[in-house]
């Protein structure tokens, strides 16, 4: 479904060049929950950005549904980022002055020039509310980010990610700033979304415990994938199931 072919990426800052991706190949299958692990600085975020067209490679290509997407014209790329892909990040990236409901509605506000916002506003609000209920925040609709806990903030970000019915969810260390219990709950929520909604998920993490909730794990070293295995069933998996 989503394929990285011989991806290369080098960052240049003044005279310093950092080669981060070194001809990396990866294939993500429809409906799977894939985790990407690797040491800090190994290029996991860079890879996720290239998969989601947030940045462009220096070499190689990214193919989605049989179509090359790493060199799309801005309009098509923006539509893909708004509708087809969704993103969640370690630090949530919510807008501090908006309440939870309006944060979740943001992707629809952004898309509003392409449909009649005023006619569909009530339906979007209902959908945003339903999603916040689904992630367990039905009682926090009007709360602003500073009034919410880390786990709650990530739940708002997940509801926002689901608003446009994306096909692929790209998650960069979504539990990286959470305690073990909230982190476990977030991964369990992602697993439910993957199973129930059929959303394909690619999750970067360096927490080896949470990969046991996913289907497959790949490891990055020196800018390539060095290991590709079914996710290990750690004892933590049992605890996770019980959360
Ligand atoms: P990871 O997510 O695995 O920790 P990253 O993809 O964020 O790794 O970064 C890989 C390497 O690229 C690091 O050495 C980092 O310092 C460097 N890097 C990342 N982004 C940039 C950038 N925008 N400019 C320059 N160097 C960068
Ligand atoms: Mg990173």
Coordinates of C-alpha atoms and ligand atoms in Angstrom, one line a residue:
X1 CA 0.0 0.0 0.0
X2 CA 2.7 2.4 1.1
X3 CA 6.2 1.7 -0.3
X4 CA 9.5 3.4 0.3
X5 CA 12.0 2.6 -2.5
X6 CA 15.7 3.2 -2.0
X7 CA 15.1 6.4 0.0
X8 CA 18.0 8.7 0.5
X9 CA 18.0 11.8 2.7
X10 CA 20.9 14.0 3.7
X11 CA 20.6 17.1 5.9
X12 CA 23.0 20.0 5.3
X13 CA 23.7 22.6 7.9
X14 CA 26.5 25.0 7.0
X15 CA 29.5 22.8 6.1
X16 CA 28.1 19.7 8.0
X17 CA 26.3 17.0 6.1
X18 CA 24.4 14.3 7.9
X19 CA 23.4 11.3 5.8
X20 CA 20.2 10.0 7.5
X21 CA 18.6 7.6 5.0
X22 CA 20.9 5.4 2.9
X23 CA 18.8 3.7 0.3
X24 CA 16.1 2.5 2.6
X25 CA 13.4 0.1 1.4
X26 CA 10.1 -0.5 3.3
X27 CA 6.7 -1.9 2.4
X28 CA 3.7 -1.1 4.6
X29 CA 0.7 -3.5 4.0
X30 CA -2.9 -2.4 3.9
X31 CA -4.5 -2.6 7.4
X32 CA -1.4 -3.5 9.3
X33 CA -0.1 -1.9 12.5
X34 CA 3.7 -1.5 12.0
X35 CA 6.2 -0.3 14.5
X36 CA 9.6 1.3 13.6
X37 CA 12.3 1.1 16.3
X38 CA 15.9 2.3 16.3
X39 CA 18.3 4.4 18.4
X40 CA 17.7 8.1 18.9
X41 CA 19.0 9.9 15.8
X42 CA 18.7 6.8 13.6
X43 CA 16.3 8.6 11.2
X44 CA 12.9 7.3 12.3
X45 CA 11.2 10.7 12.3
X46 CA 12.8 11.5 9.0
X47 CA 11.4 8.3 7.4
X48 CA 8.0 9.0 8.8
X49 CA 8.0 12.5 7.4
X50 CA 9.0 11.2 4.0
X51 CA 6.3 8.5 4.1
X52 CA 3.7 11.2 4.9
X53 CA 4.9 13.7 2.3
X54 CA 5.9 16.2 5.1
X55 CA 9.3 16.3 3.6
X56 CA 10.9 15.1 0.3
X57 CA 13.7 12.6 -0.3
X58 CA 17.0 13.4 -2.1
X59 CA 16.8 10.0 -3.9
X60 CA 14.4 7.1 -4.2
X61 CA 10.6 7.3 -4.2
X62 CA 7.5 6.9 -2.1
X63 CA 4.6 5.1 -3.7
X64 CA 1.1 5.0 -2.3
X65 CA -1.6 2.8 -3.9
X66 CA 0.6 2.3 -7.0
X67 CA 1.2 6.1 -7.4
X68 CA 4.3 8.0 -6.8
X69 CA 3.7 10.7 -4.1
X70 CA 7.1 12.1 -3.1
X71 CA 7.0 14.7 -6.0
X72 CA 3.4 15.7 -6.2
X73 CA 2.3 19.3 -7.0
X74 CA 1.6 21.2 -3.8
X75 CA -2.2 21.1 -4.2
X76 CA -2.4 17.3 -4.5
X77 CA 0.1 16.8 -1.7
X78 CA -1.9 19.1 0.6
X79 CA -5.1 17.2 -0.2
X80 CA -3.2 13.9 0.6
X81 CA -2.0 15.3 3.9
X82 CA -5.4 16.6 4.8
X83 CA -7.5 13.6 3.8
X84 CA -5.5 10.4 3.3
X85 CA -2.8 10.7 5.9
X86 CA -3.1 11.7 9.5
X87 CA -0.3 12.4 12.0
X88 CA 0.2 12.2 15.7
X89 CA 3.3 13.4 17.5
X90 CA 5.1 13.1 20.8
X91 CA 4.2 16.6 21.9
X92 CA 0.6 16.5 20.5
X93 CA 0.8 19.8 18.5
X94 CA -2.6 21.0 19.6
X95 CA -3.5 24.7 19.4
X96 CA -3.4 26.1 23.0
X97 CA -6.2 28.7 22.5
X98 CA -8.8 26.2 21.1
X99 CA -10.8 23.8 23.2
X100 CA -10.7 20.0 22.5
X101 CA -13.7 20.1 20.1
X102 CA -12.3 22.9 18.0
X103 CA -8.8 21.2 17.9
X104 CA -10.5 18.1 16.6
X105 CA -12.4 20.1 14.0
X106 CA -9.2 21.8 12.7
X107 CA -8.7 19.5 9.6
X108 CA -12.2 20.2 8.5
X109 CA -11.6 24.0 8.9
X110 CA -8.5 23.6 6.8
X111 CA -10.4 21.8 4.1
X112 CA -13.4 24.2 4.2
X113 CA -12.6 25.9 0.9
X114 CA -13.3 22.7 -0.9
X115 CA -16.8 22.2 0.5
X116 CA -19.6 24.3 2.0
X117 CA -18.6 24.6 5.6
X118 CA -21.8 26.3 6.8
X119 CA -24.0 23.6 5.4
X120 CA -22.0 20.8 6.9
X121 CA -20.9 22.5 10.1
X122 CA -23.4 20.7 12.3
X123 CA -22.5 17.2 11.0
X124 CA -18.8 18.0 11.5
X125 CA -19.4 19.1 15.0
X126 CA -21.4 15.9 15.7
X127 CA -18.6 13.8 14.2
X128 CA -15.9 15.6 16.3
X129 CA -18.0 15.0 19.4
X130 CA -18.5 11.3 18.6
X131 CA -14.8 10.9 18.1
X132 CA -14.0 12.6 21.4
X133 CA -16.5 10.2 23.1
X134 CA -14.9 7.3 21.3
X135 CA -11.4 8.2 22.8
X136 CA -13.0 8.6 26.3
X137 CA -13.2 12.4 26.4
X138 CA -16.9 13.0 26.0
X139 CA -16.7 15.0 29.3
X140 CA -13.8 17.3 28.1
X141 CA -15.2 18.9 24.9
X142 CA -14.8 22.5 26.1
X143 CA -11.4 22.0 27.9
X144 CA -8.4 23.7 26.6
X145 CA -5.0 21.9 26.2
X146 CA -3.6 23.4 29.4
X147 CA -6.5 21.9 31.4
X148 CA -5.8 18.4 30.1
X149 CA -3.3 15.6 31.1
X150 CA -0.7 14.2 28.7
X151 CA -2.8 11.1 28.0
X152 CA -5.9 13.3 27.4
X153 CA -4.0 15.6 25.1
X154 CA -2.9 12.6 23.0
X155 CA -6.5 11.4 22.9
X156 CA -7.6 14.7 21.5
X157 CA -4.8 14.5 18.9
X158 CA -6.0 11.0 18.0
X159 CA -9.6 12.2 17.6
X160 CA -8.3 15.0 15.4
X161 CA -6.3 12.5 13.3
X162 CA -9.4 10.4 12.7
X163 CA -11.8 13.3 11.7
X164 CA -11.2 13.1 8.0
X165 CA -11.4 9.3 7.9
X166 CA -7.7 8.8 7.0
X167 CA -6.4 5.6 5.4
X168 CA -3.0 5.9 7.1
X169 CA -2.1 7.1 10.5
X170 CA 1.6 8.1 11.1
X171 CA 2.5 8.2 14.8
X172 CA 5.9 9.6 15.9
X173 CA 6.7 8.4 19.5
X174 CA 3.0 8.9 20.6
X175 CA 3.8 7.6 24.1
X176 CA 7.2 9.2 24.4
X177 CA 6.0 11.9 26.9
X178 CA 3.6 9.7 28.9
X179 CA 3.9 7.4 31.9
X180 CA 3.7 3.7 31.4
X181 CA 0.0 3.4 32.2
X182 CA -1.2 6.3 30.0
X183 CA 1.2 5.1 27.2
X184 CA -0.3 1.6 27.4
X185 CA -3.8 3.1 27.1
X186 CA -2.8 5.1 24.1
X187 CA -1.4 2.1 22.3
X188 CA -4.4 0.0 23.1
X189 CA -6.6 2.8 21.6
X190 CA -4.5 2.8 18.5
X191 CA -4.7 -0.9 18.2
X192 CA -8.6 -0.7 18.5
X193 CA -8.7 2.0 15.8
X194 CA -6.5 -0.2 13.6
X195 CA -8.7 -3.3 14.1
X196 CA -12.1 -1.5 14.1
X197 CA -11.7 1.2 11.5
X198 CA -9.1 -0.6 9.3
X199 CA -6.8 2.4 9.5
X200 CA -3.2 1.4 8.6
X201 CA -0.8 2.6 11.3
X202 CA 2.9 3.2 11.2
X203 CA 4.3 4.0 14.6
X204 CA 7.8 5.1 15.5
X205 CA 8.8 4.3 19.1
X206 CA 11.9 3.5 21.1
X207 CA 9.7 1.9 23.8
X208 CA 10.2 -1.9 23.1
X209 CA 7.3 -2.7 25.5
X210 CA 4.6 -1.1 23.4
X211 CA 5.6 -2.8 20.1
X212 CA 4.0 -5.9 21.4
X213 CA 0.6 -4.4 20.7
X214 CA 1.5 -4.1 17.0
X215 CA 1.7 -6.6 14.1
X216 CA 5.2 -6.2 12.8
X217 CA 8.4 -4.4 13.9
X218 CA 11.2 -3.1 11.8
X219 CA 14.5 -1.8 13.1
X220 CA 16.5 1.1 11.6
X221 CA 20.3 1.2 11.8
X222 CA 22.6 3.5 9.7
X223 CA 19.8 4.6 7.5
X224 CA 18.4 1.3 6.4
X225 CA 16.1 -1.4 7.8
X226 CA 18.2 -4.1 9.4
X227 CA 15.5 -6.3 11.0
X228 CA 11.9 -7.1 10.0
X229 CA 10.0 -9.5 12.3
X230 CA 6.5 -10.1 13.7
X231 CA 6.1 -8.1 16.9
X232 CA 7.3 -10.0 19.9
X233 CA 4.7 -11.0 22.4
X234 CA 6.2 -9.7 25.6
X235 CA 4.6 -10.3 29.0
X236 CA 3.6 -6.6 28.8
X237 CA 1.1 -7.6 26.1
X238 CA -1.0 -9.4 28.7
X239 CA -1.0 -6.4 31.0
X240 CA -1.9 -4.2 28.0
X241 CA -4.9 -6.4 27.2
X242 CA -6.0 -6.0 30.8
X243 CA -5.9 -2.2 30.8
Ligands
LIG1 P1 15.1 9.8 15.2 O1 13.7 10.2 15.0 O2 15.4 8.4 14.9 O3 15.6 10.2 16.5 P2 15.7 11.9 13.2 O4 15.1 11.4 11.9 O5 14.9 12.9 13.9 O6 16.0 10.6 14.1 O7 17.1 12.5 12.9 C1 18.2 11.8 12.3 C2 19.4 12.6 12.2 O8 19.2 13.7 11.4 C3 19.9 13.2 13.6 O9 21.3 13.1 13.6 C4 19.4 14.6 13.5 O10 20.3 15.4 14.3 C5 19.5 14.9 12.0 N1 18.4 15.9 11.6 C6 17.1 15.7 11.7 N2 16.4 16.7 11.2 C7 17.3 17.6 10.8 C8 17.2 18.9 10.2 N3 16.0 19.5 9.9 N4 18.4 19.5 9.9 C9 19.6 19.0 10.1 N5 19.8 17.8 10.7 C10 18.6 17.1 11.0
LIG2 MG1 12.4 11.1 16.2

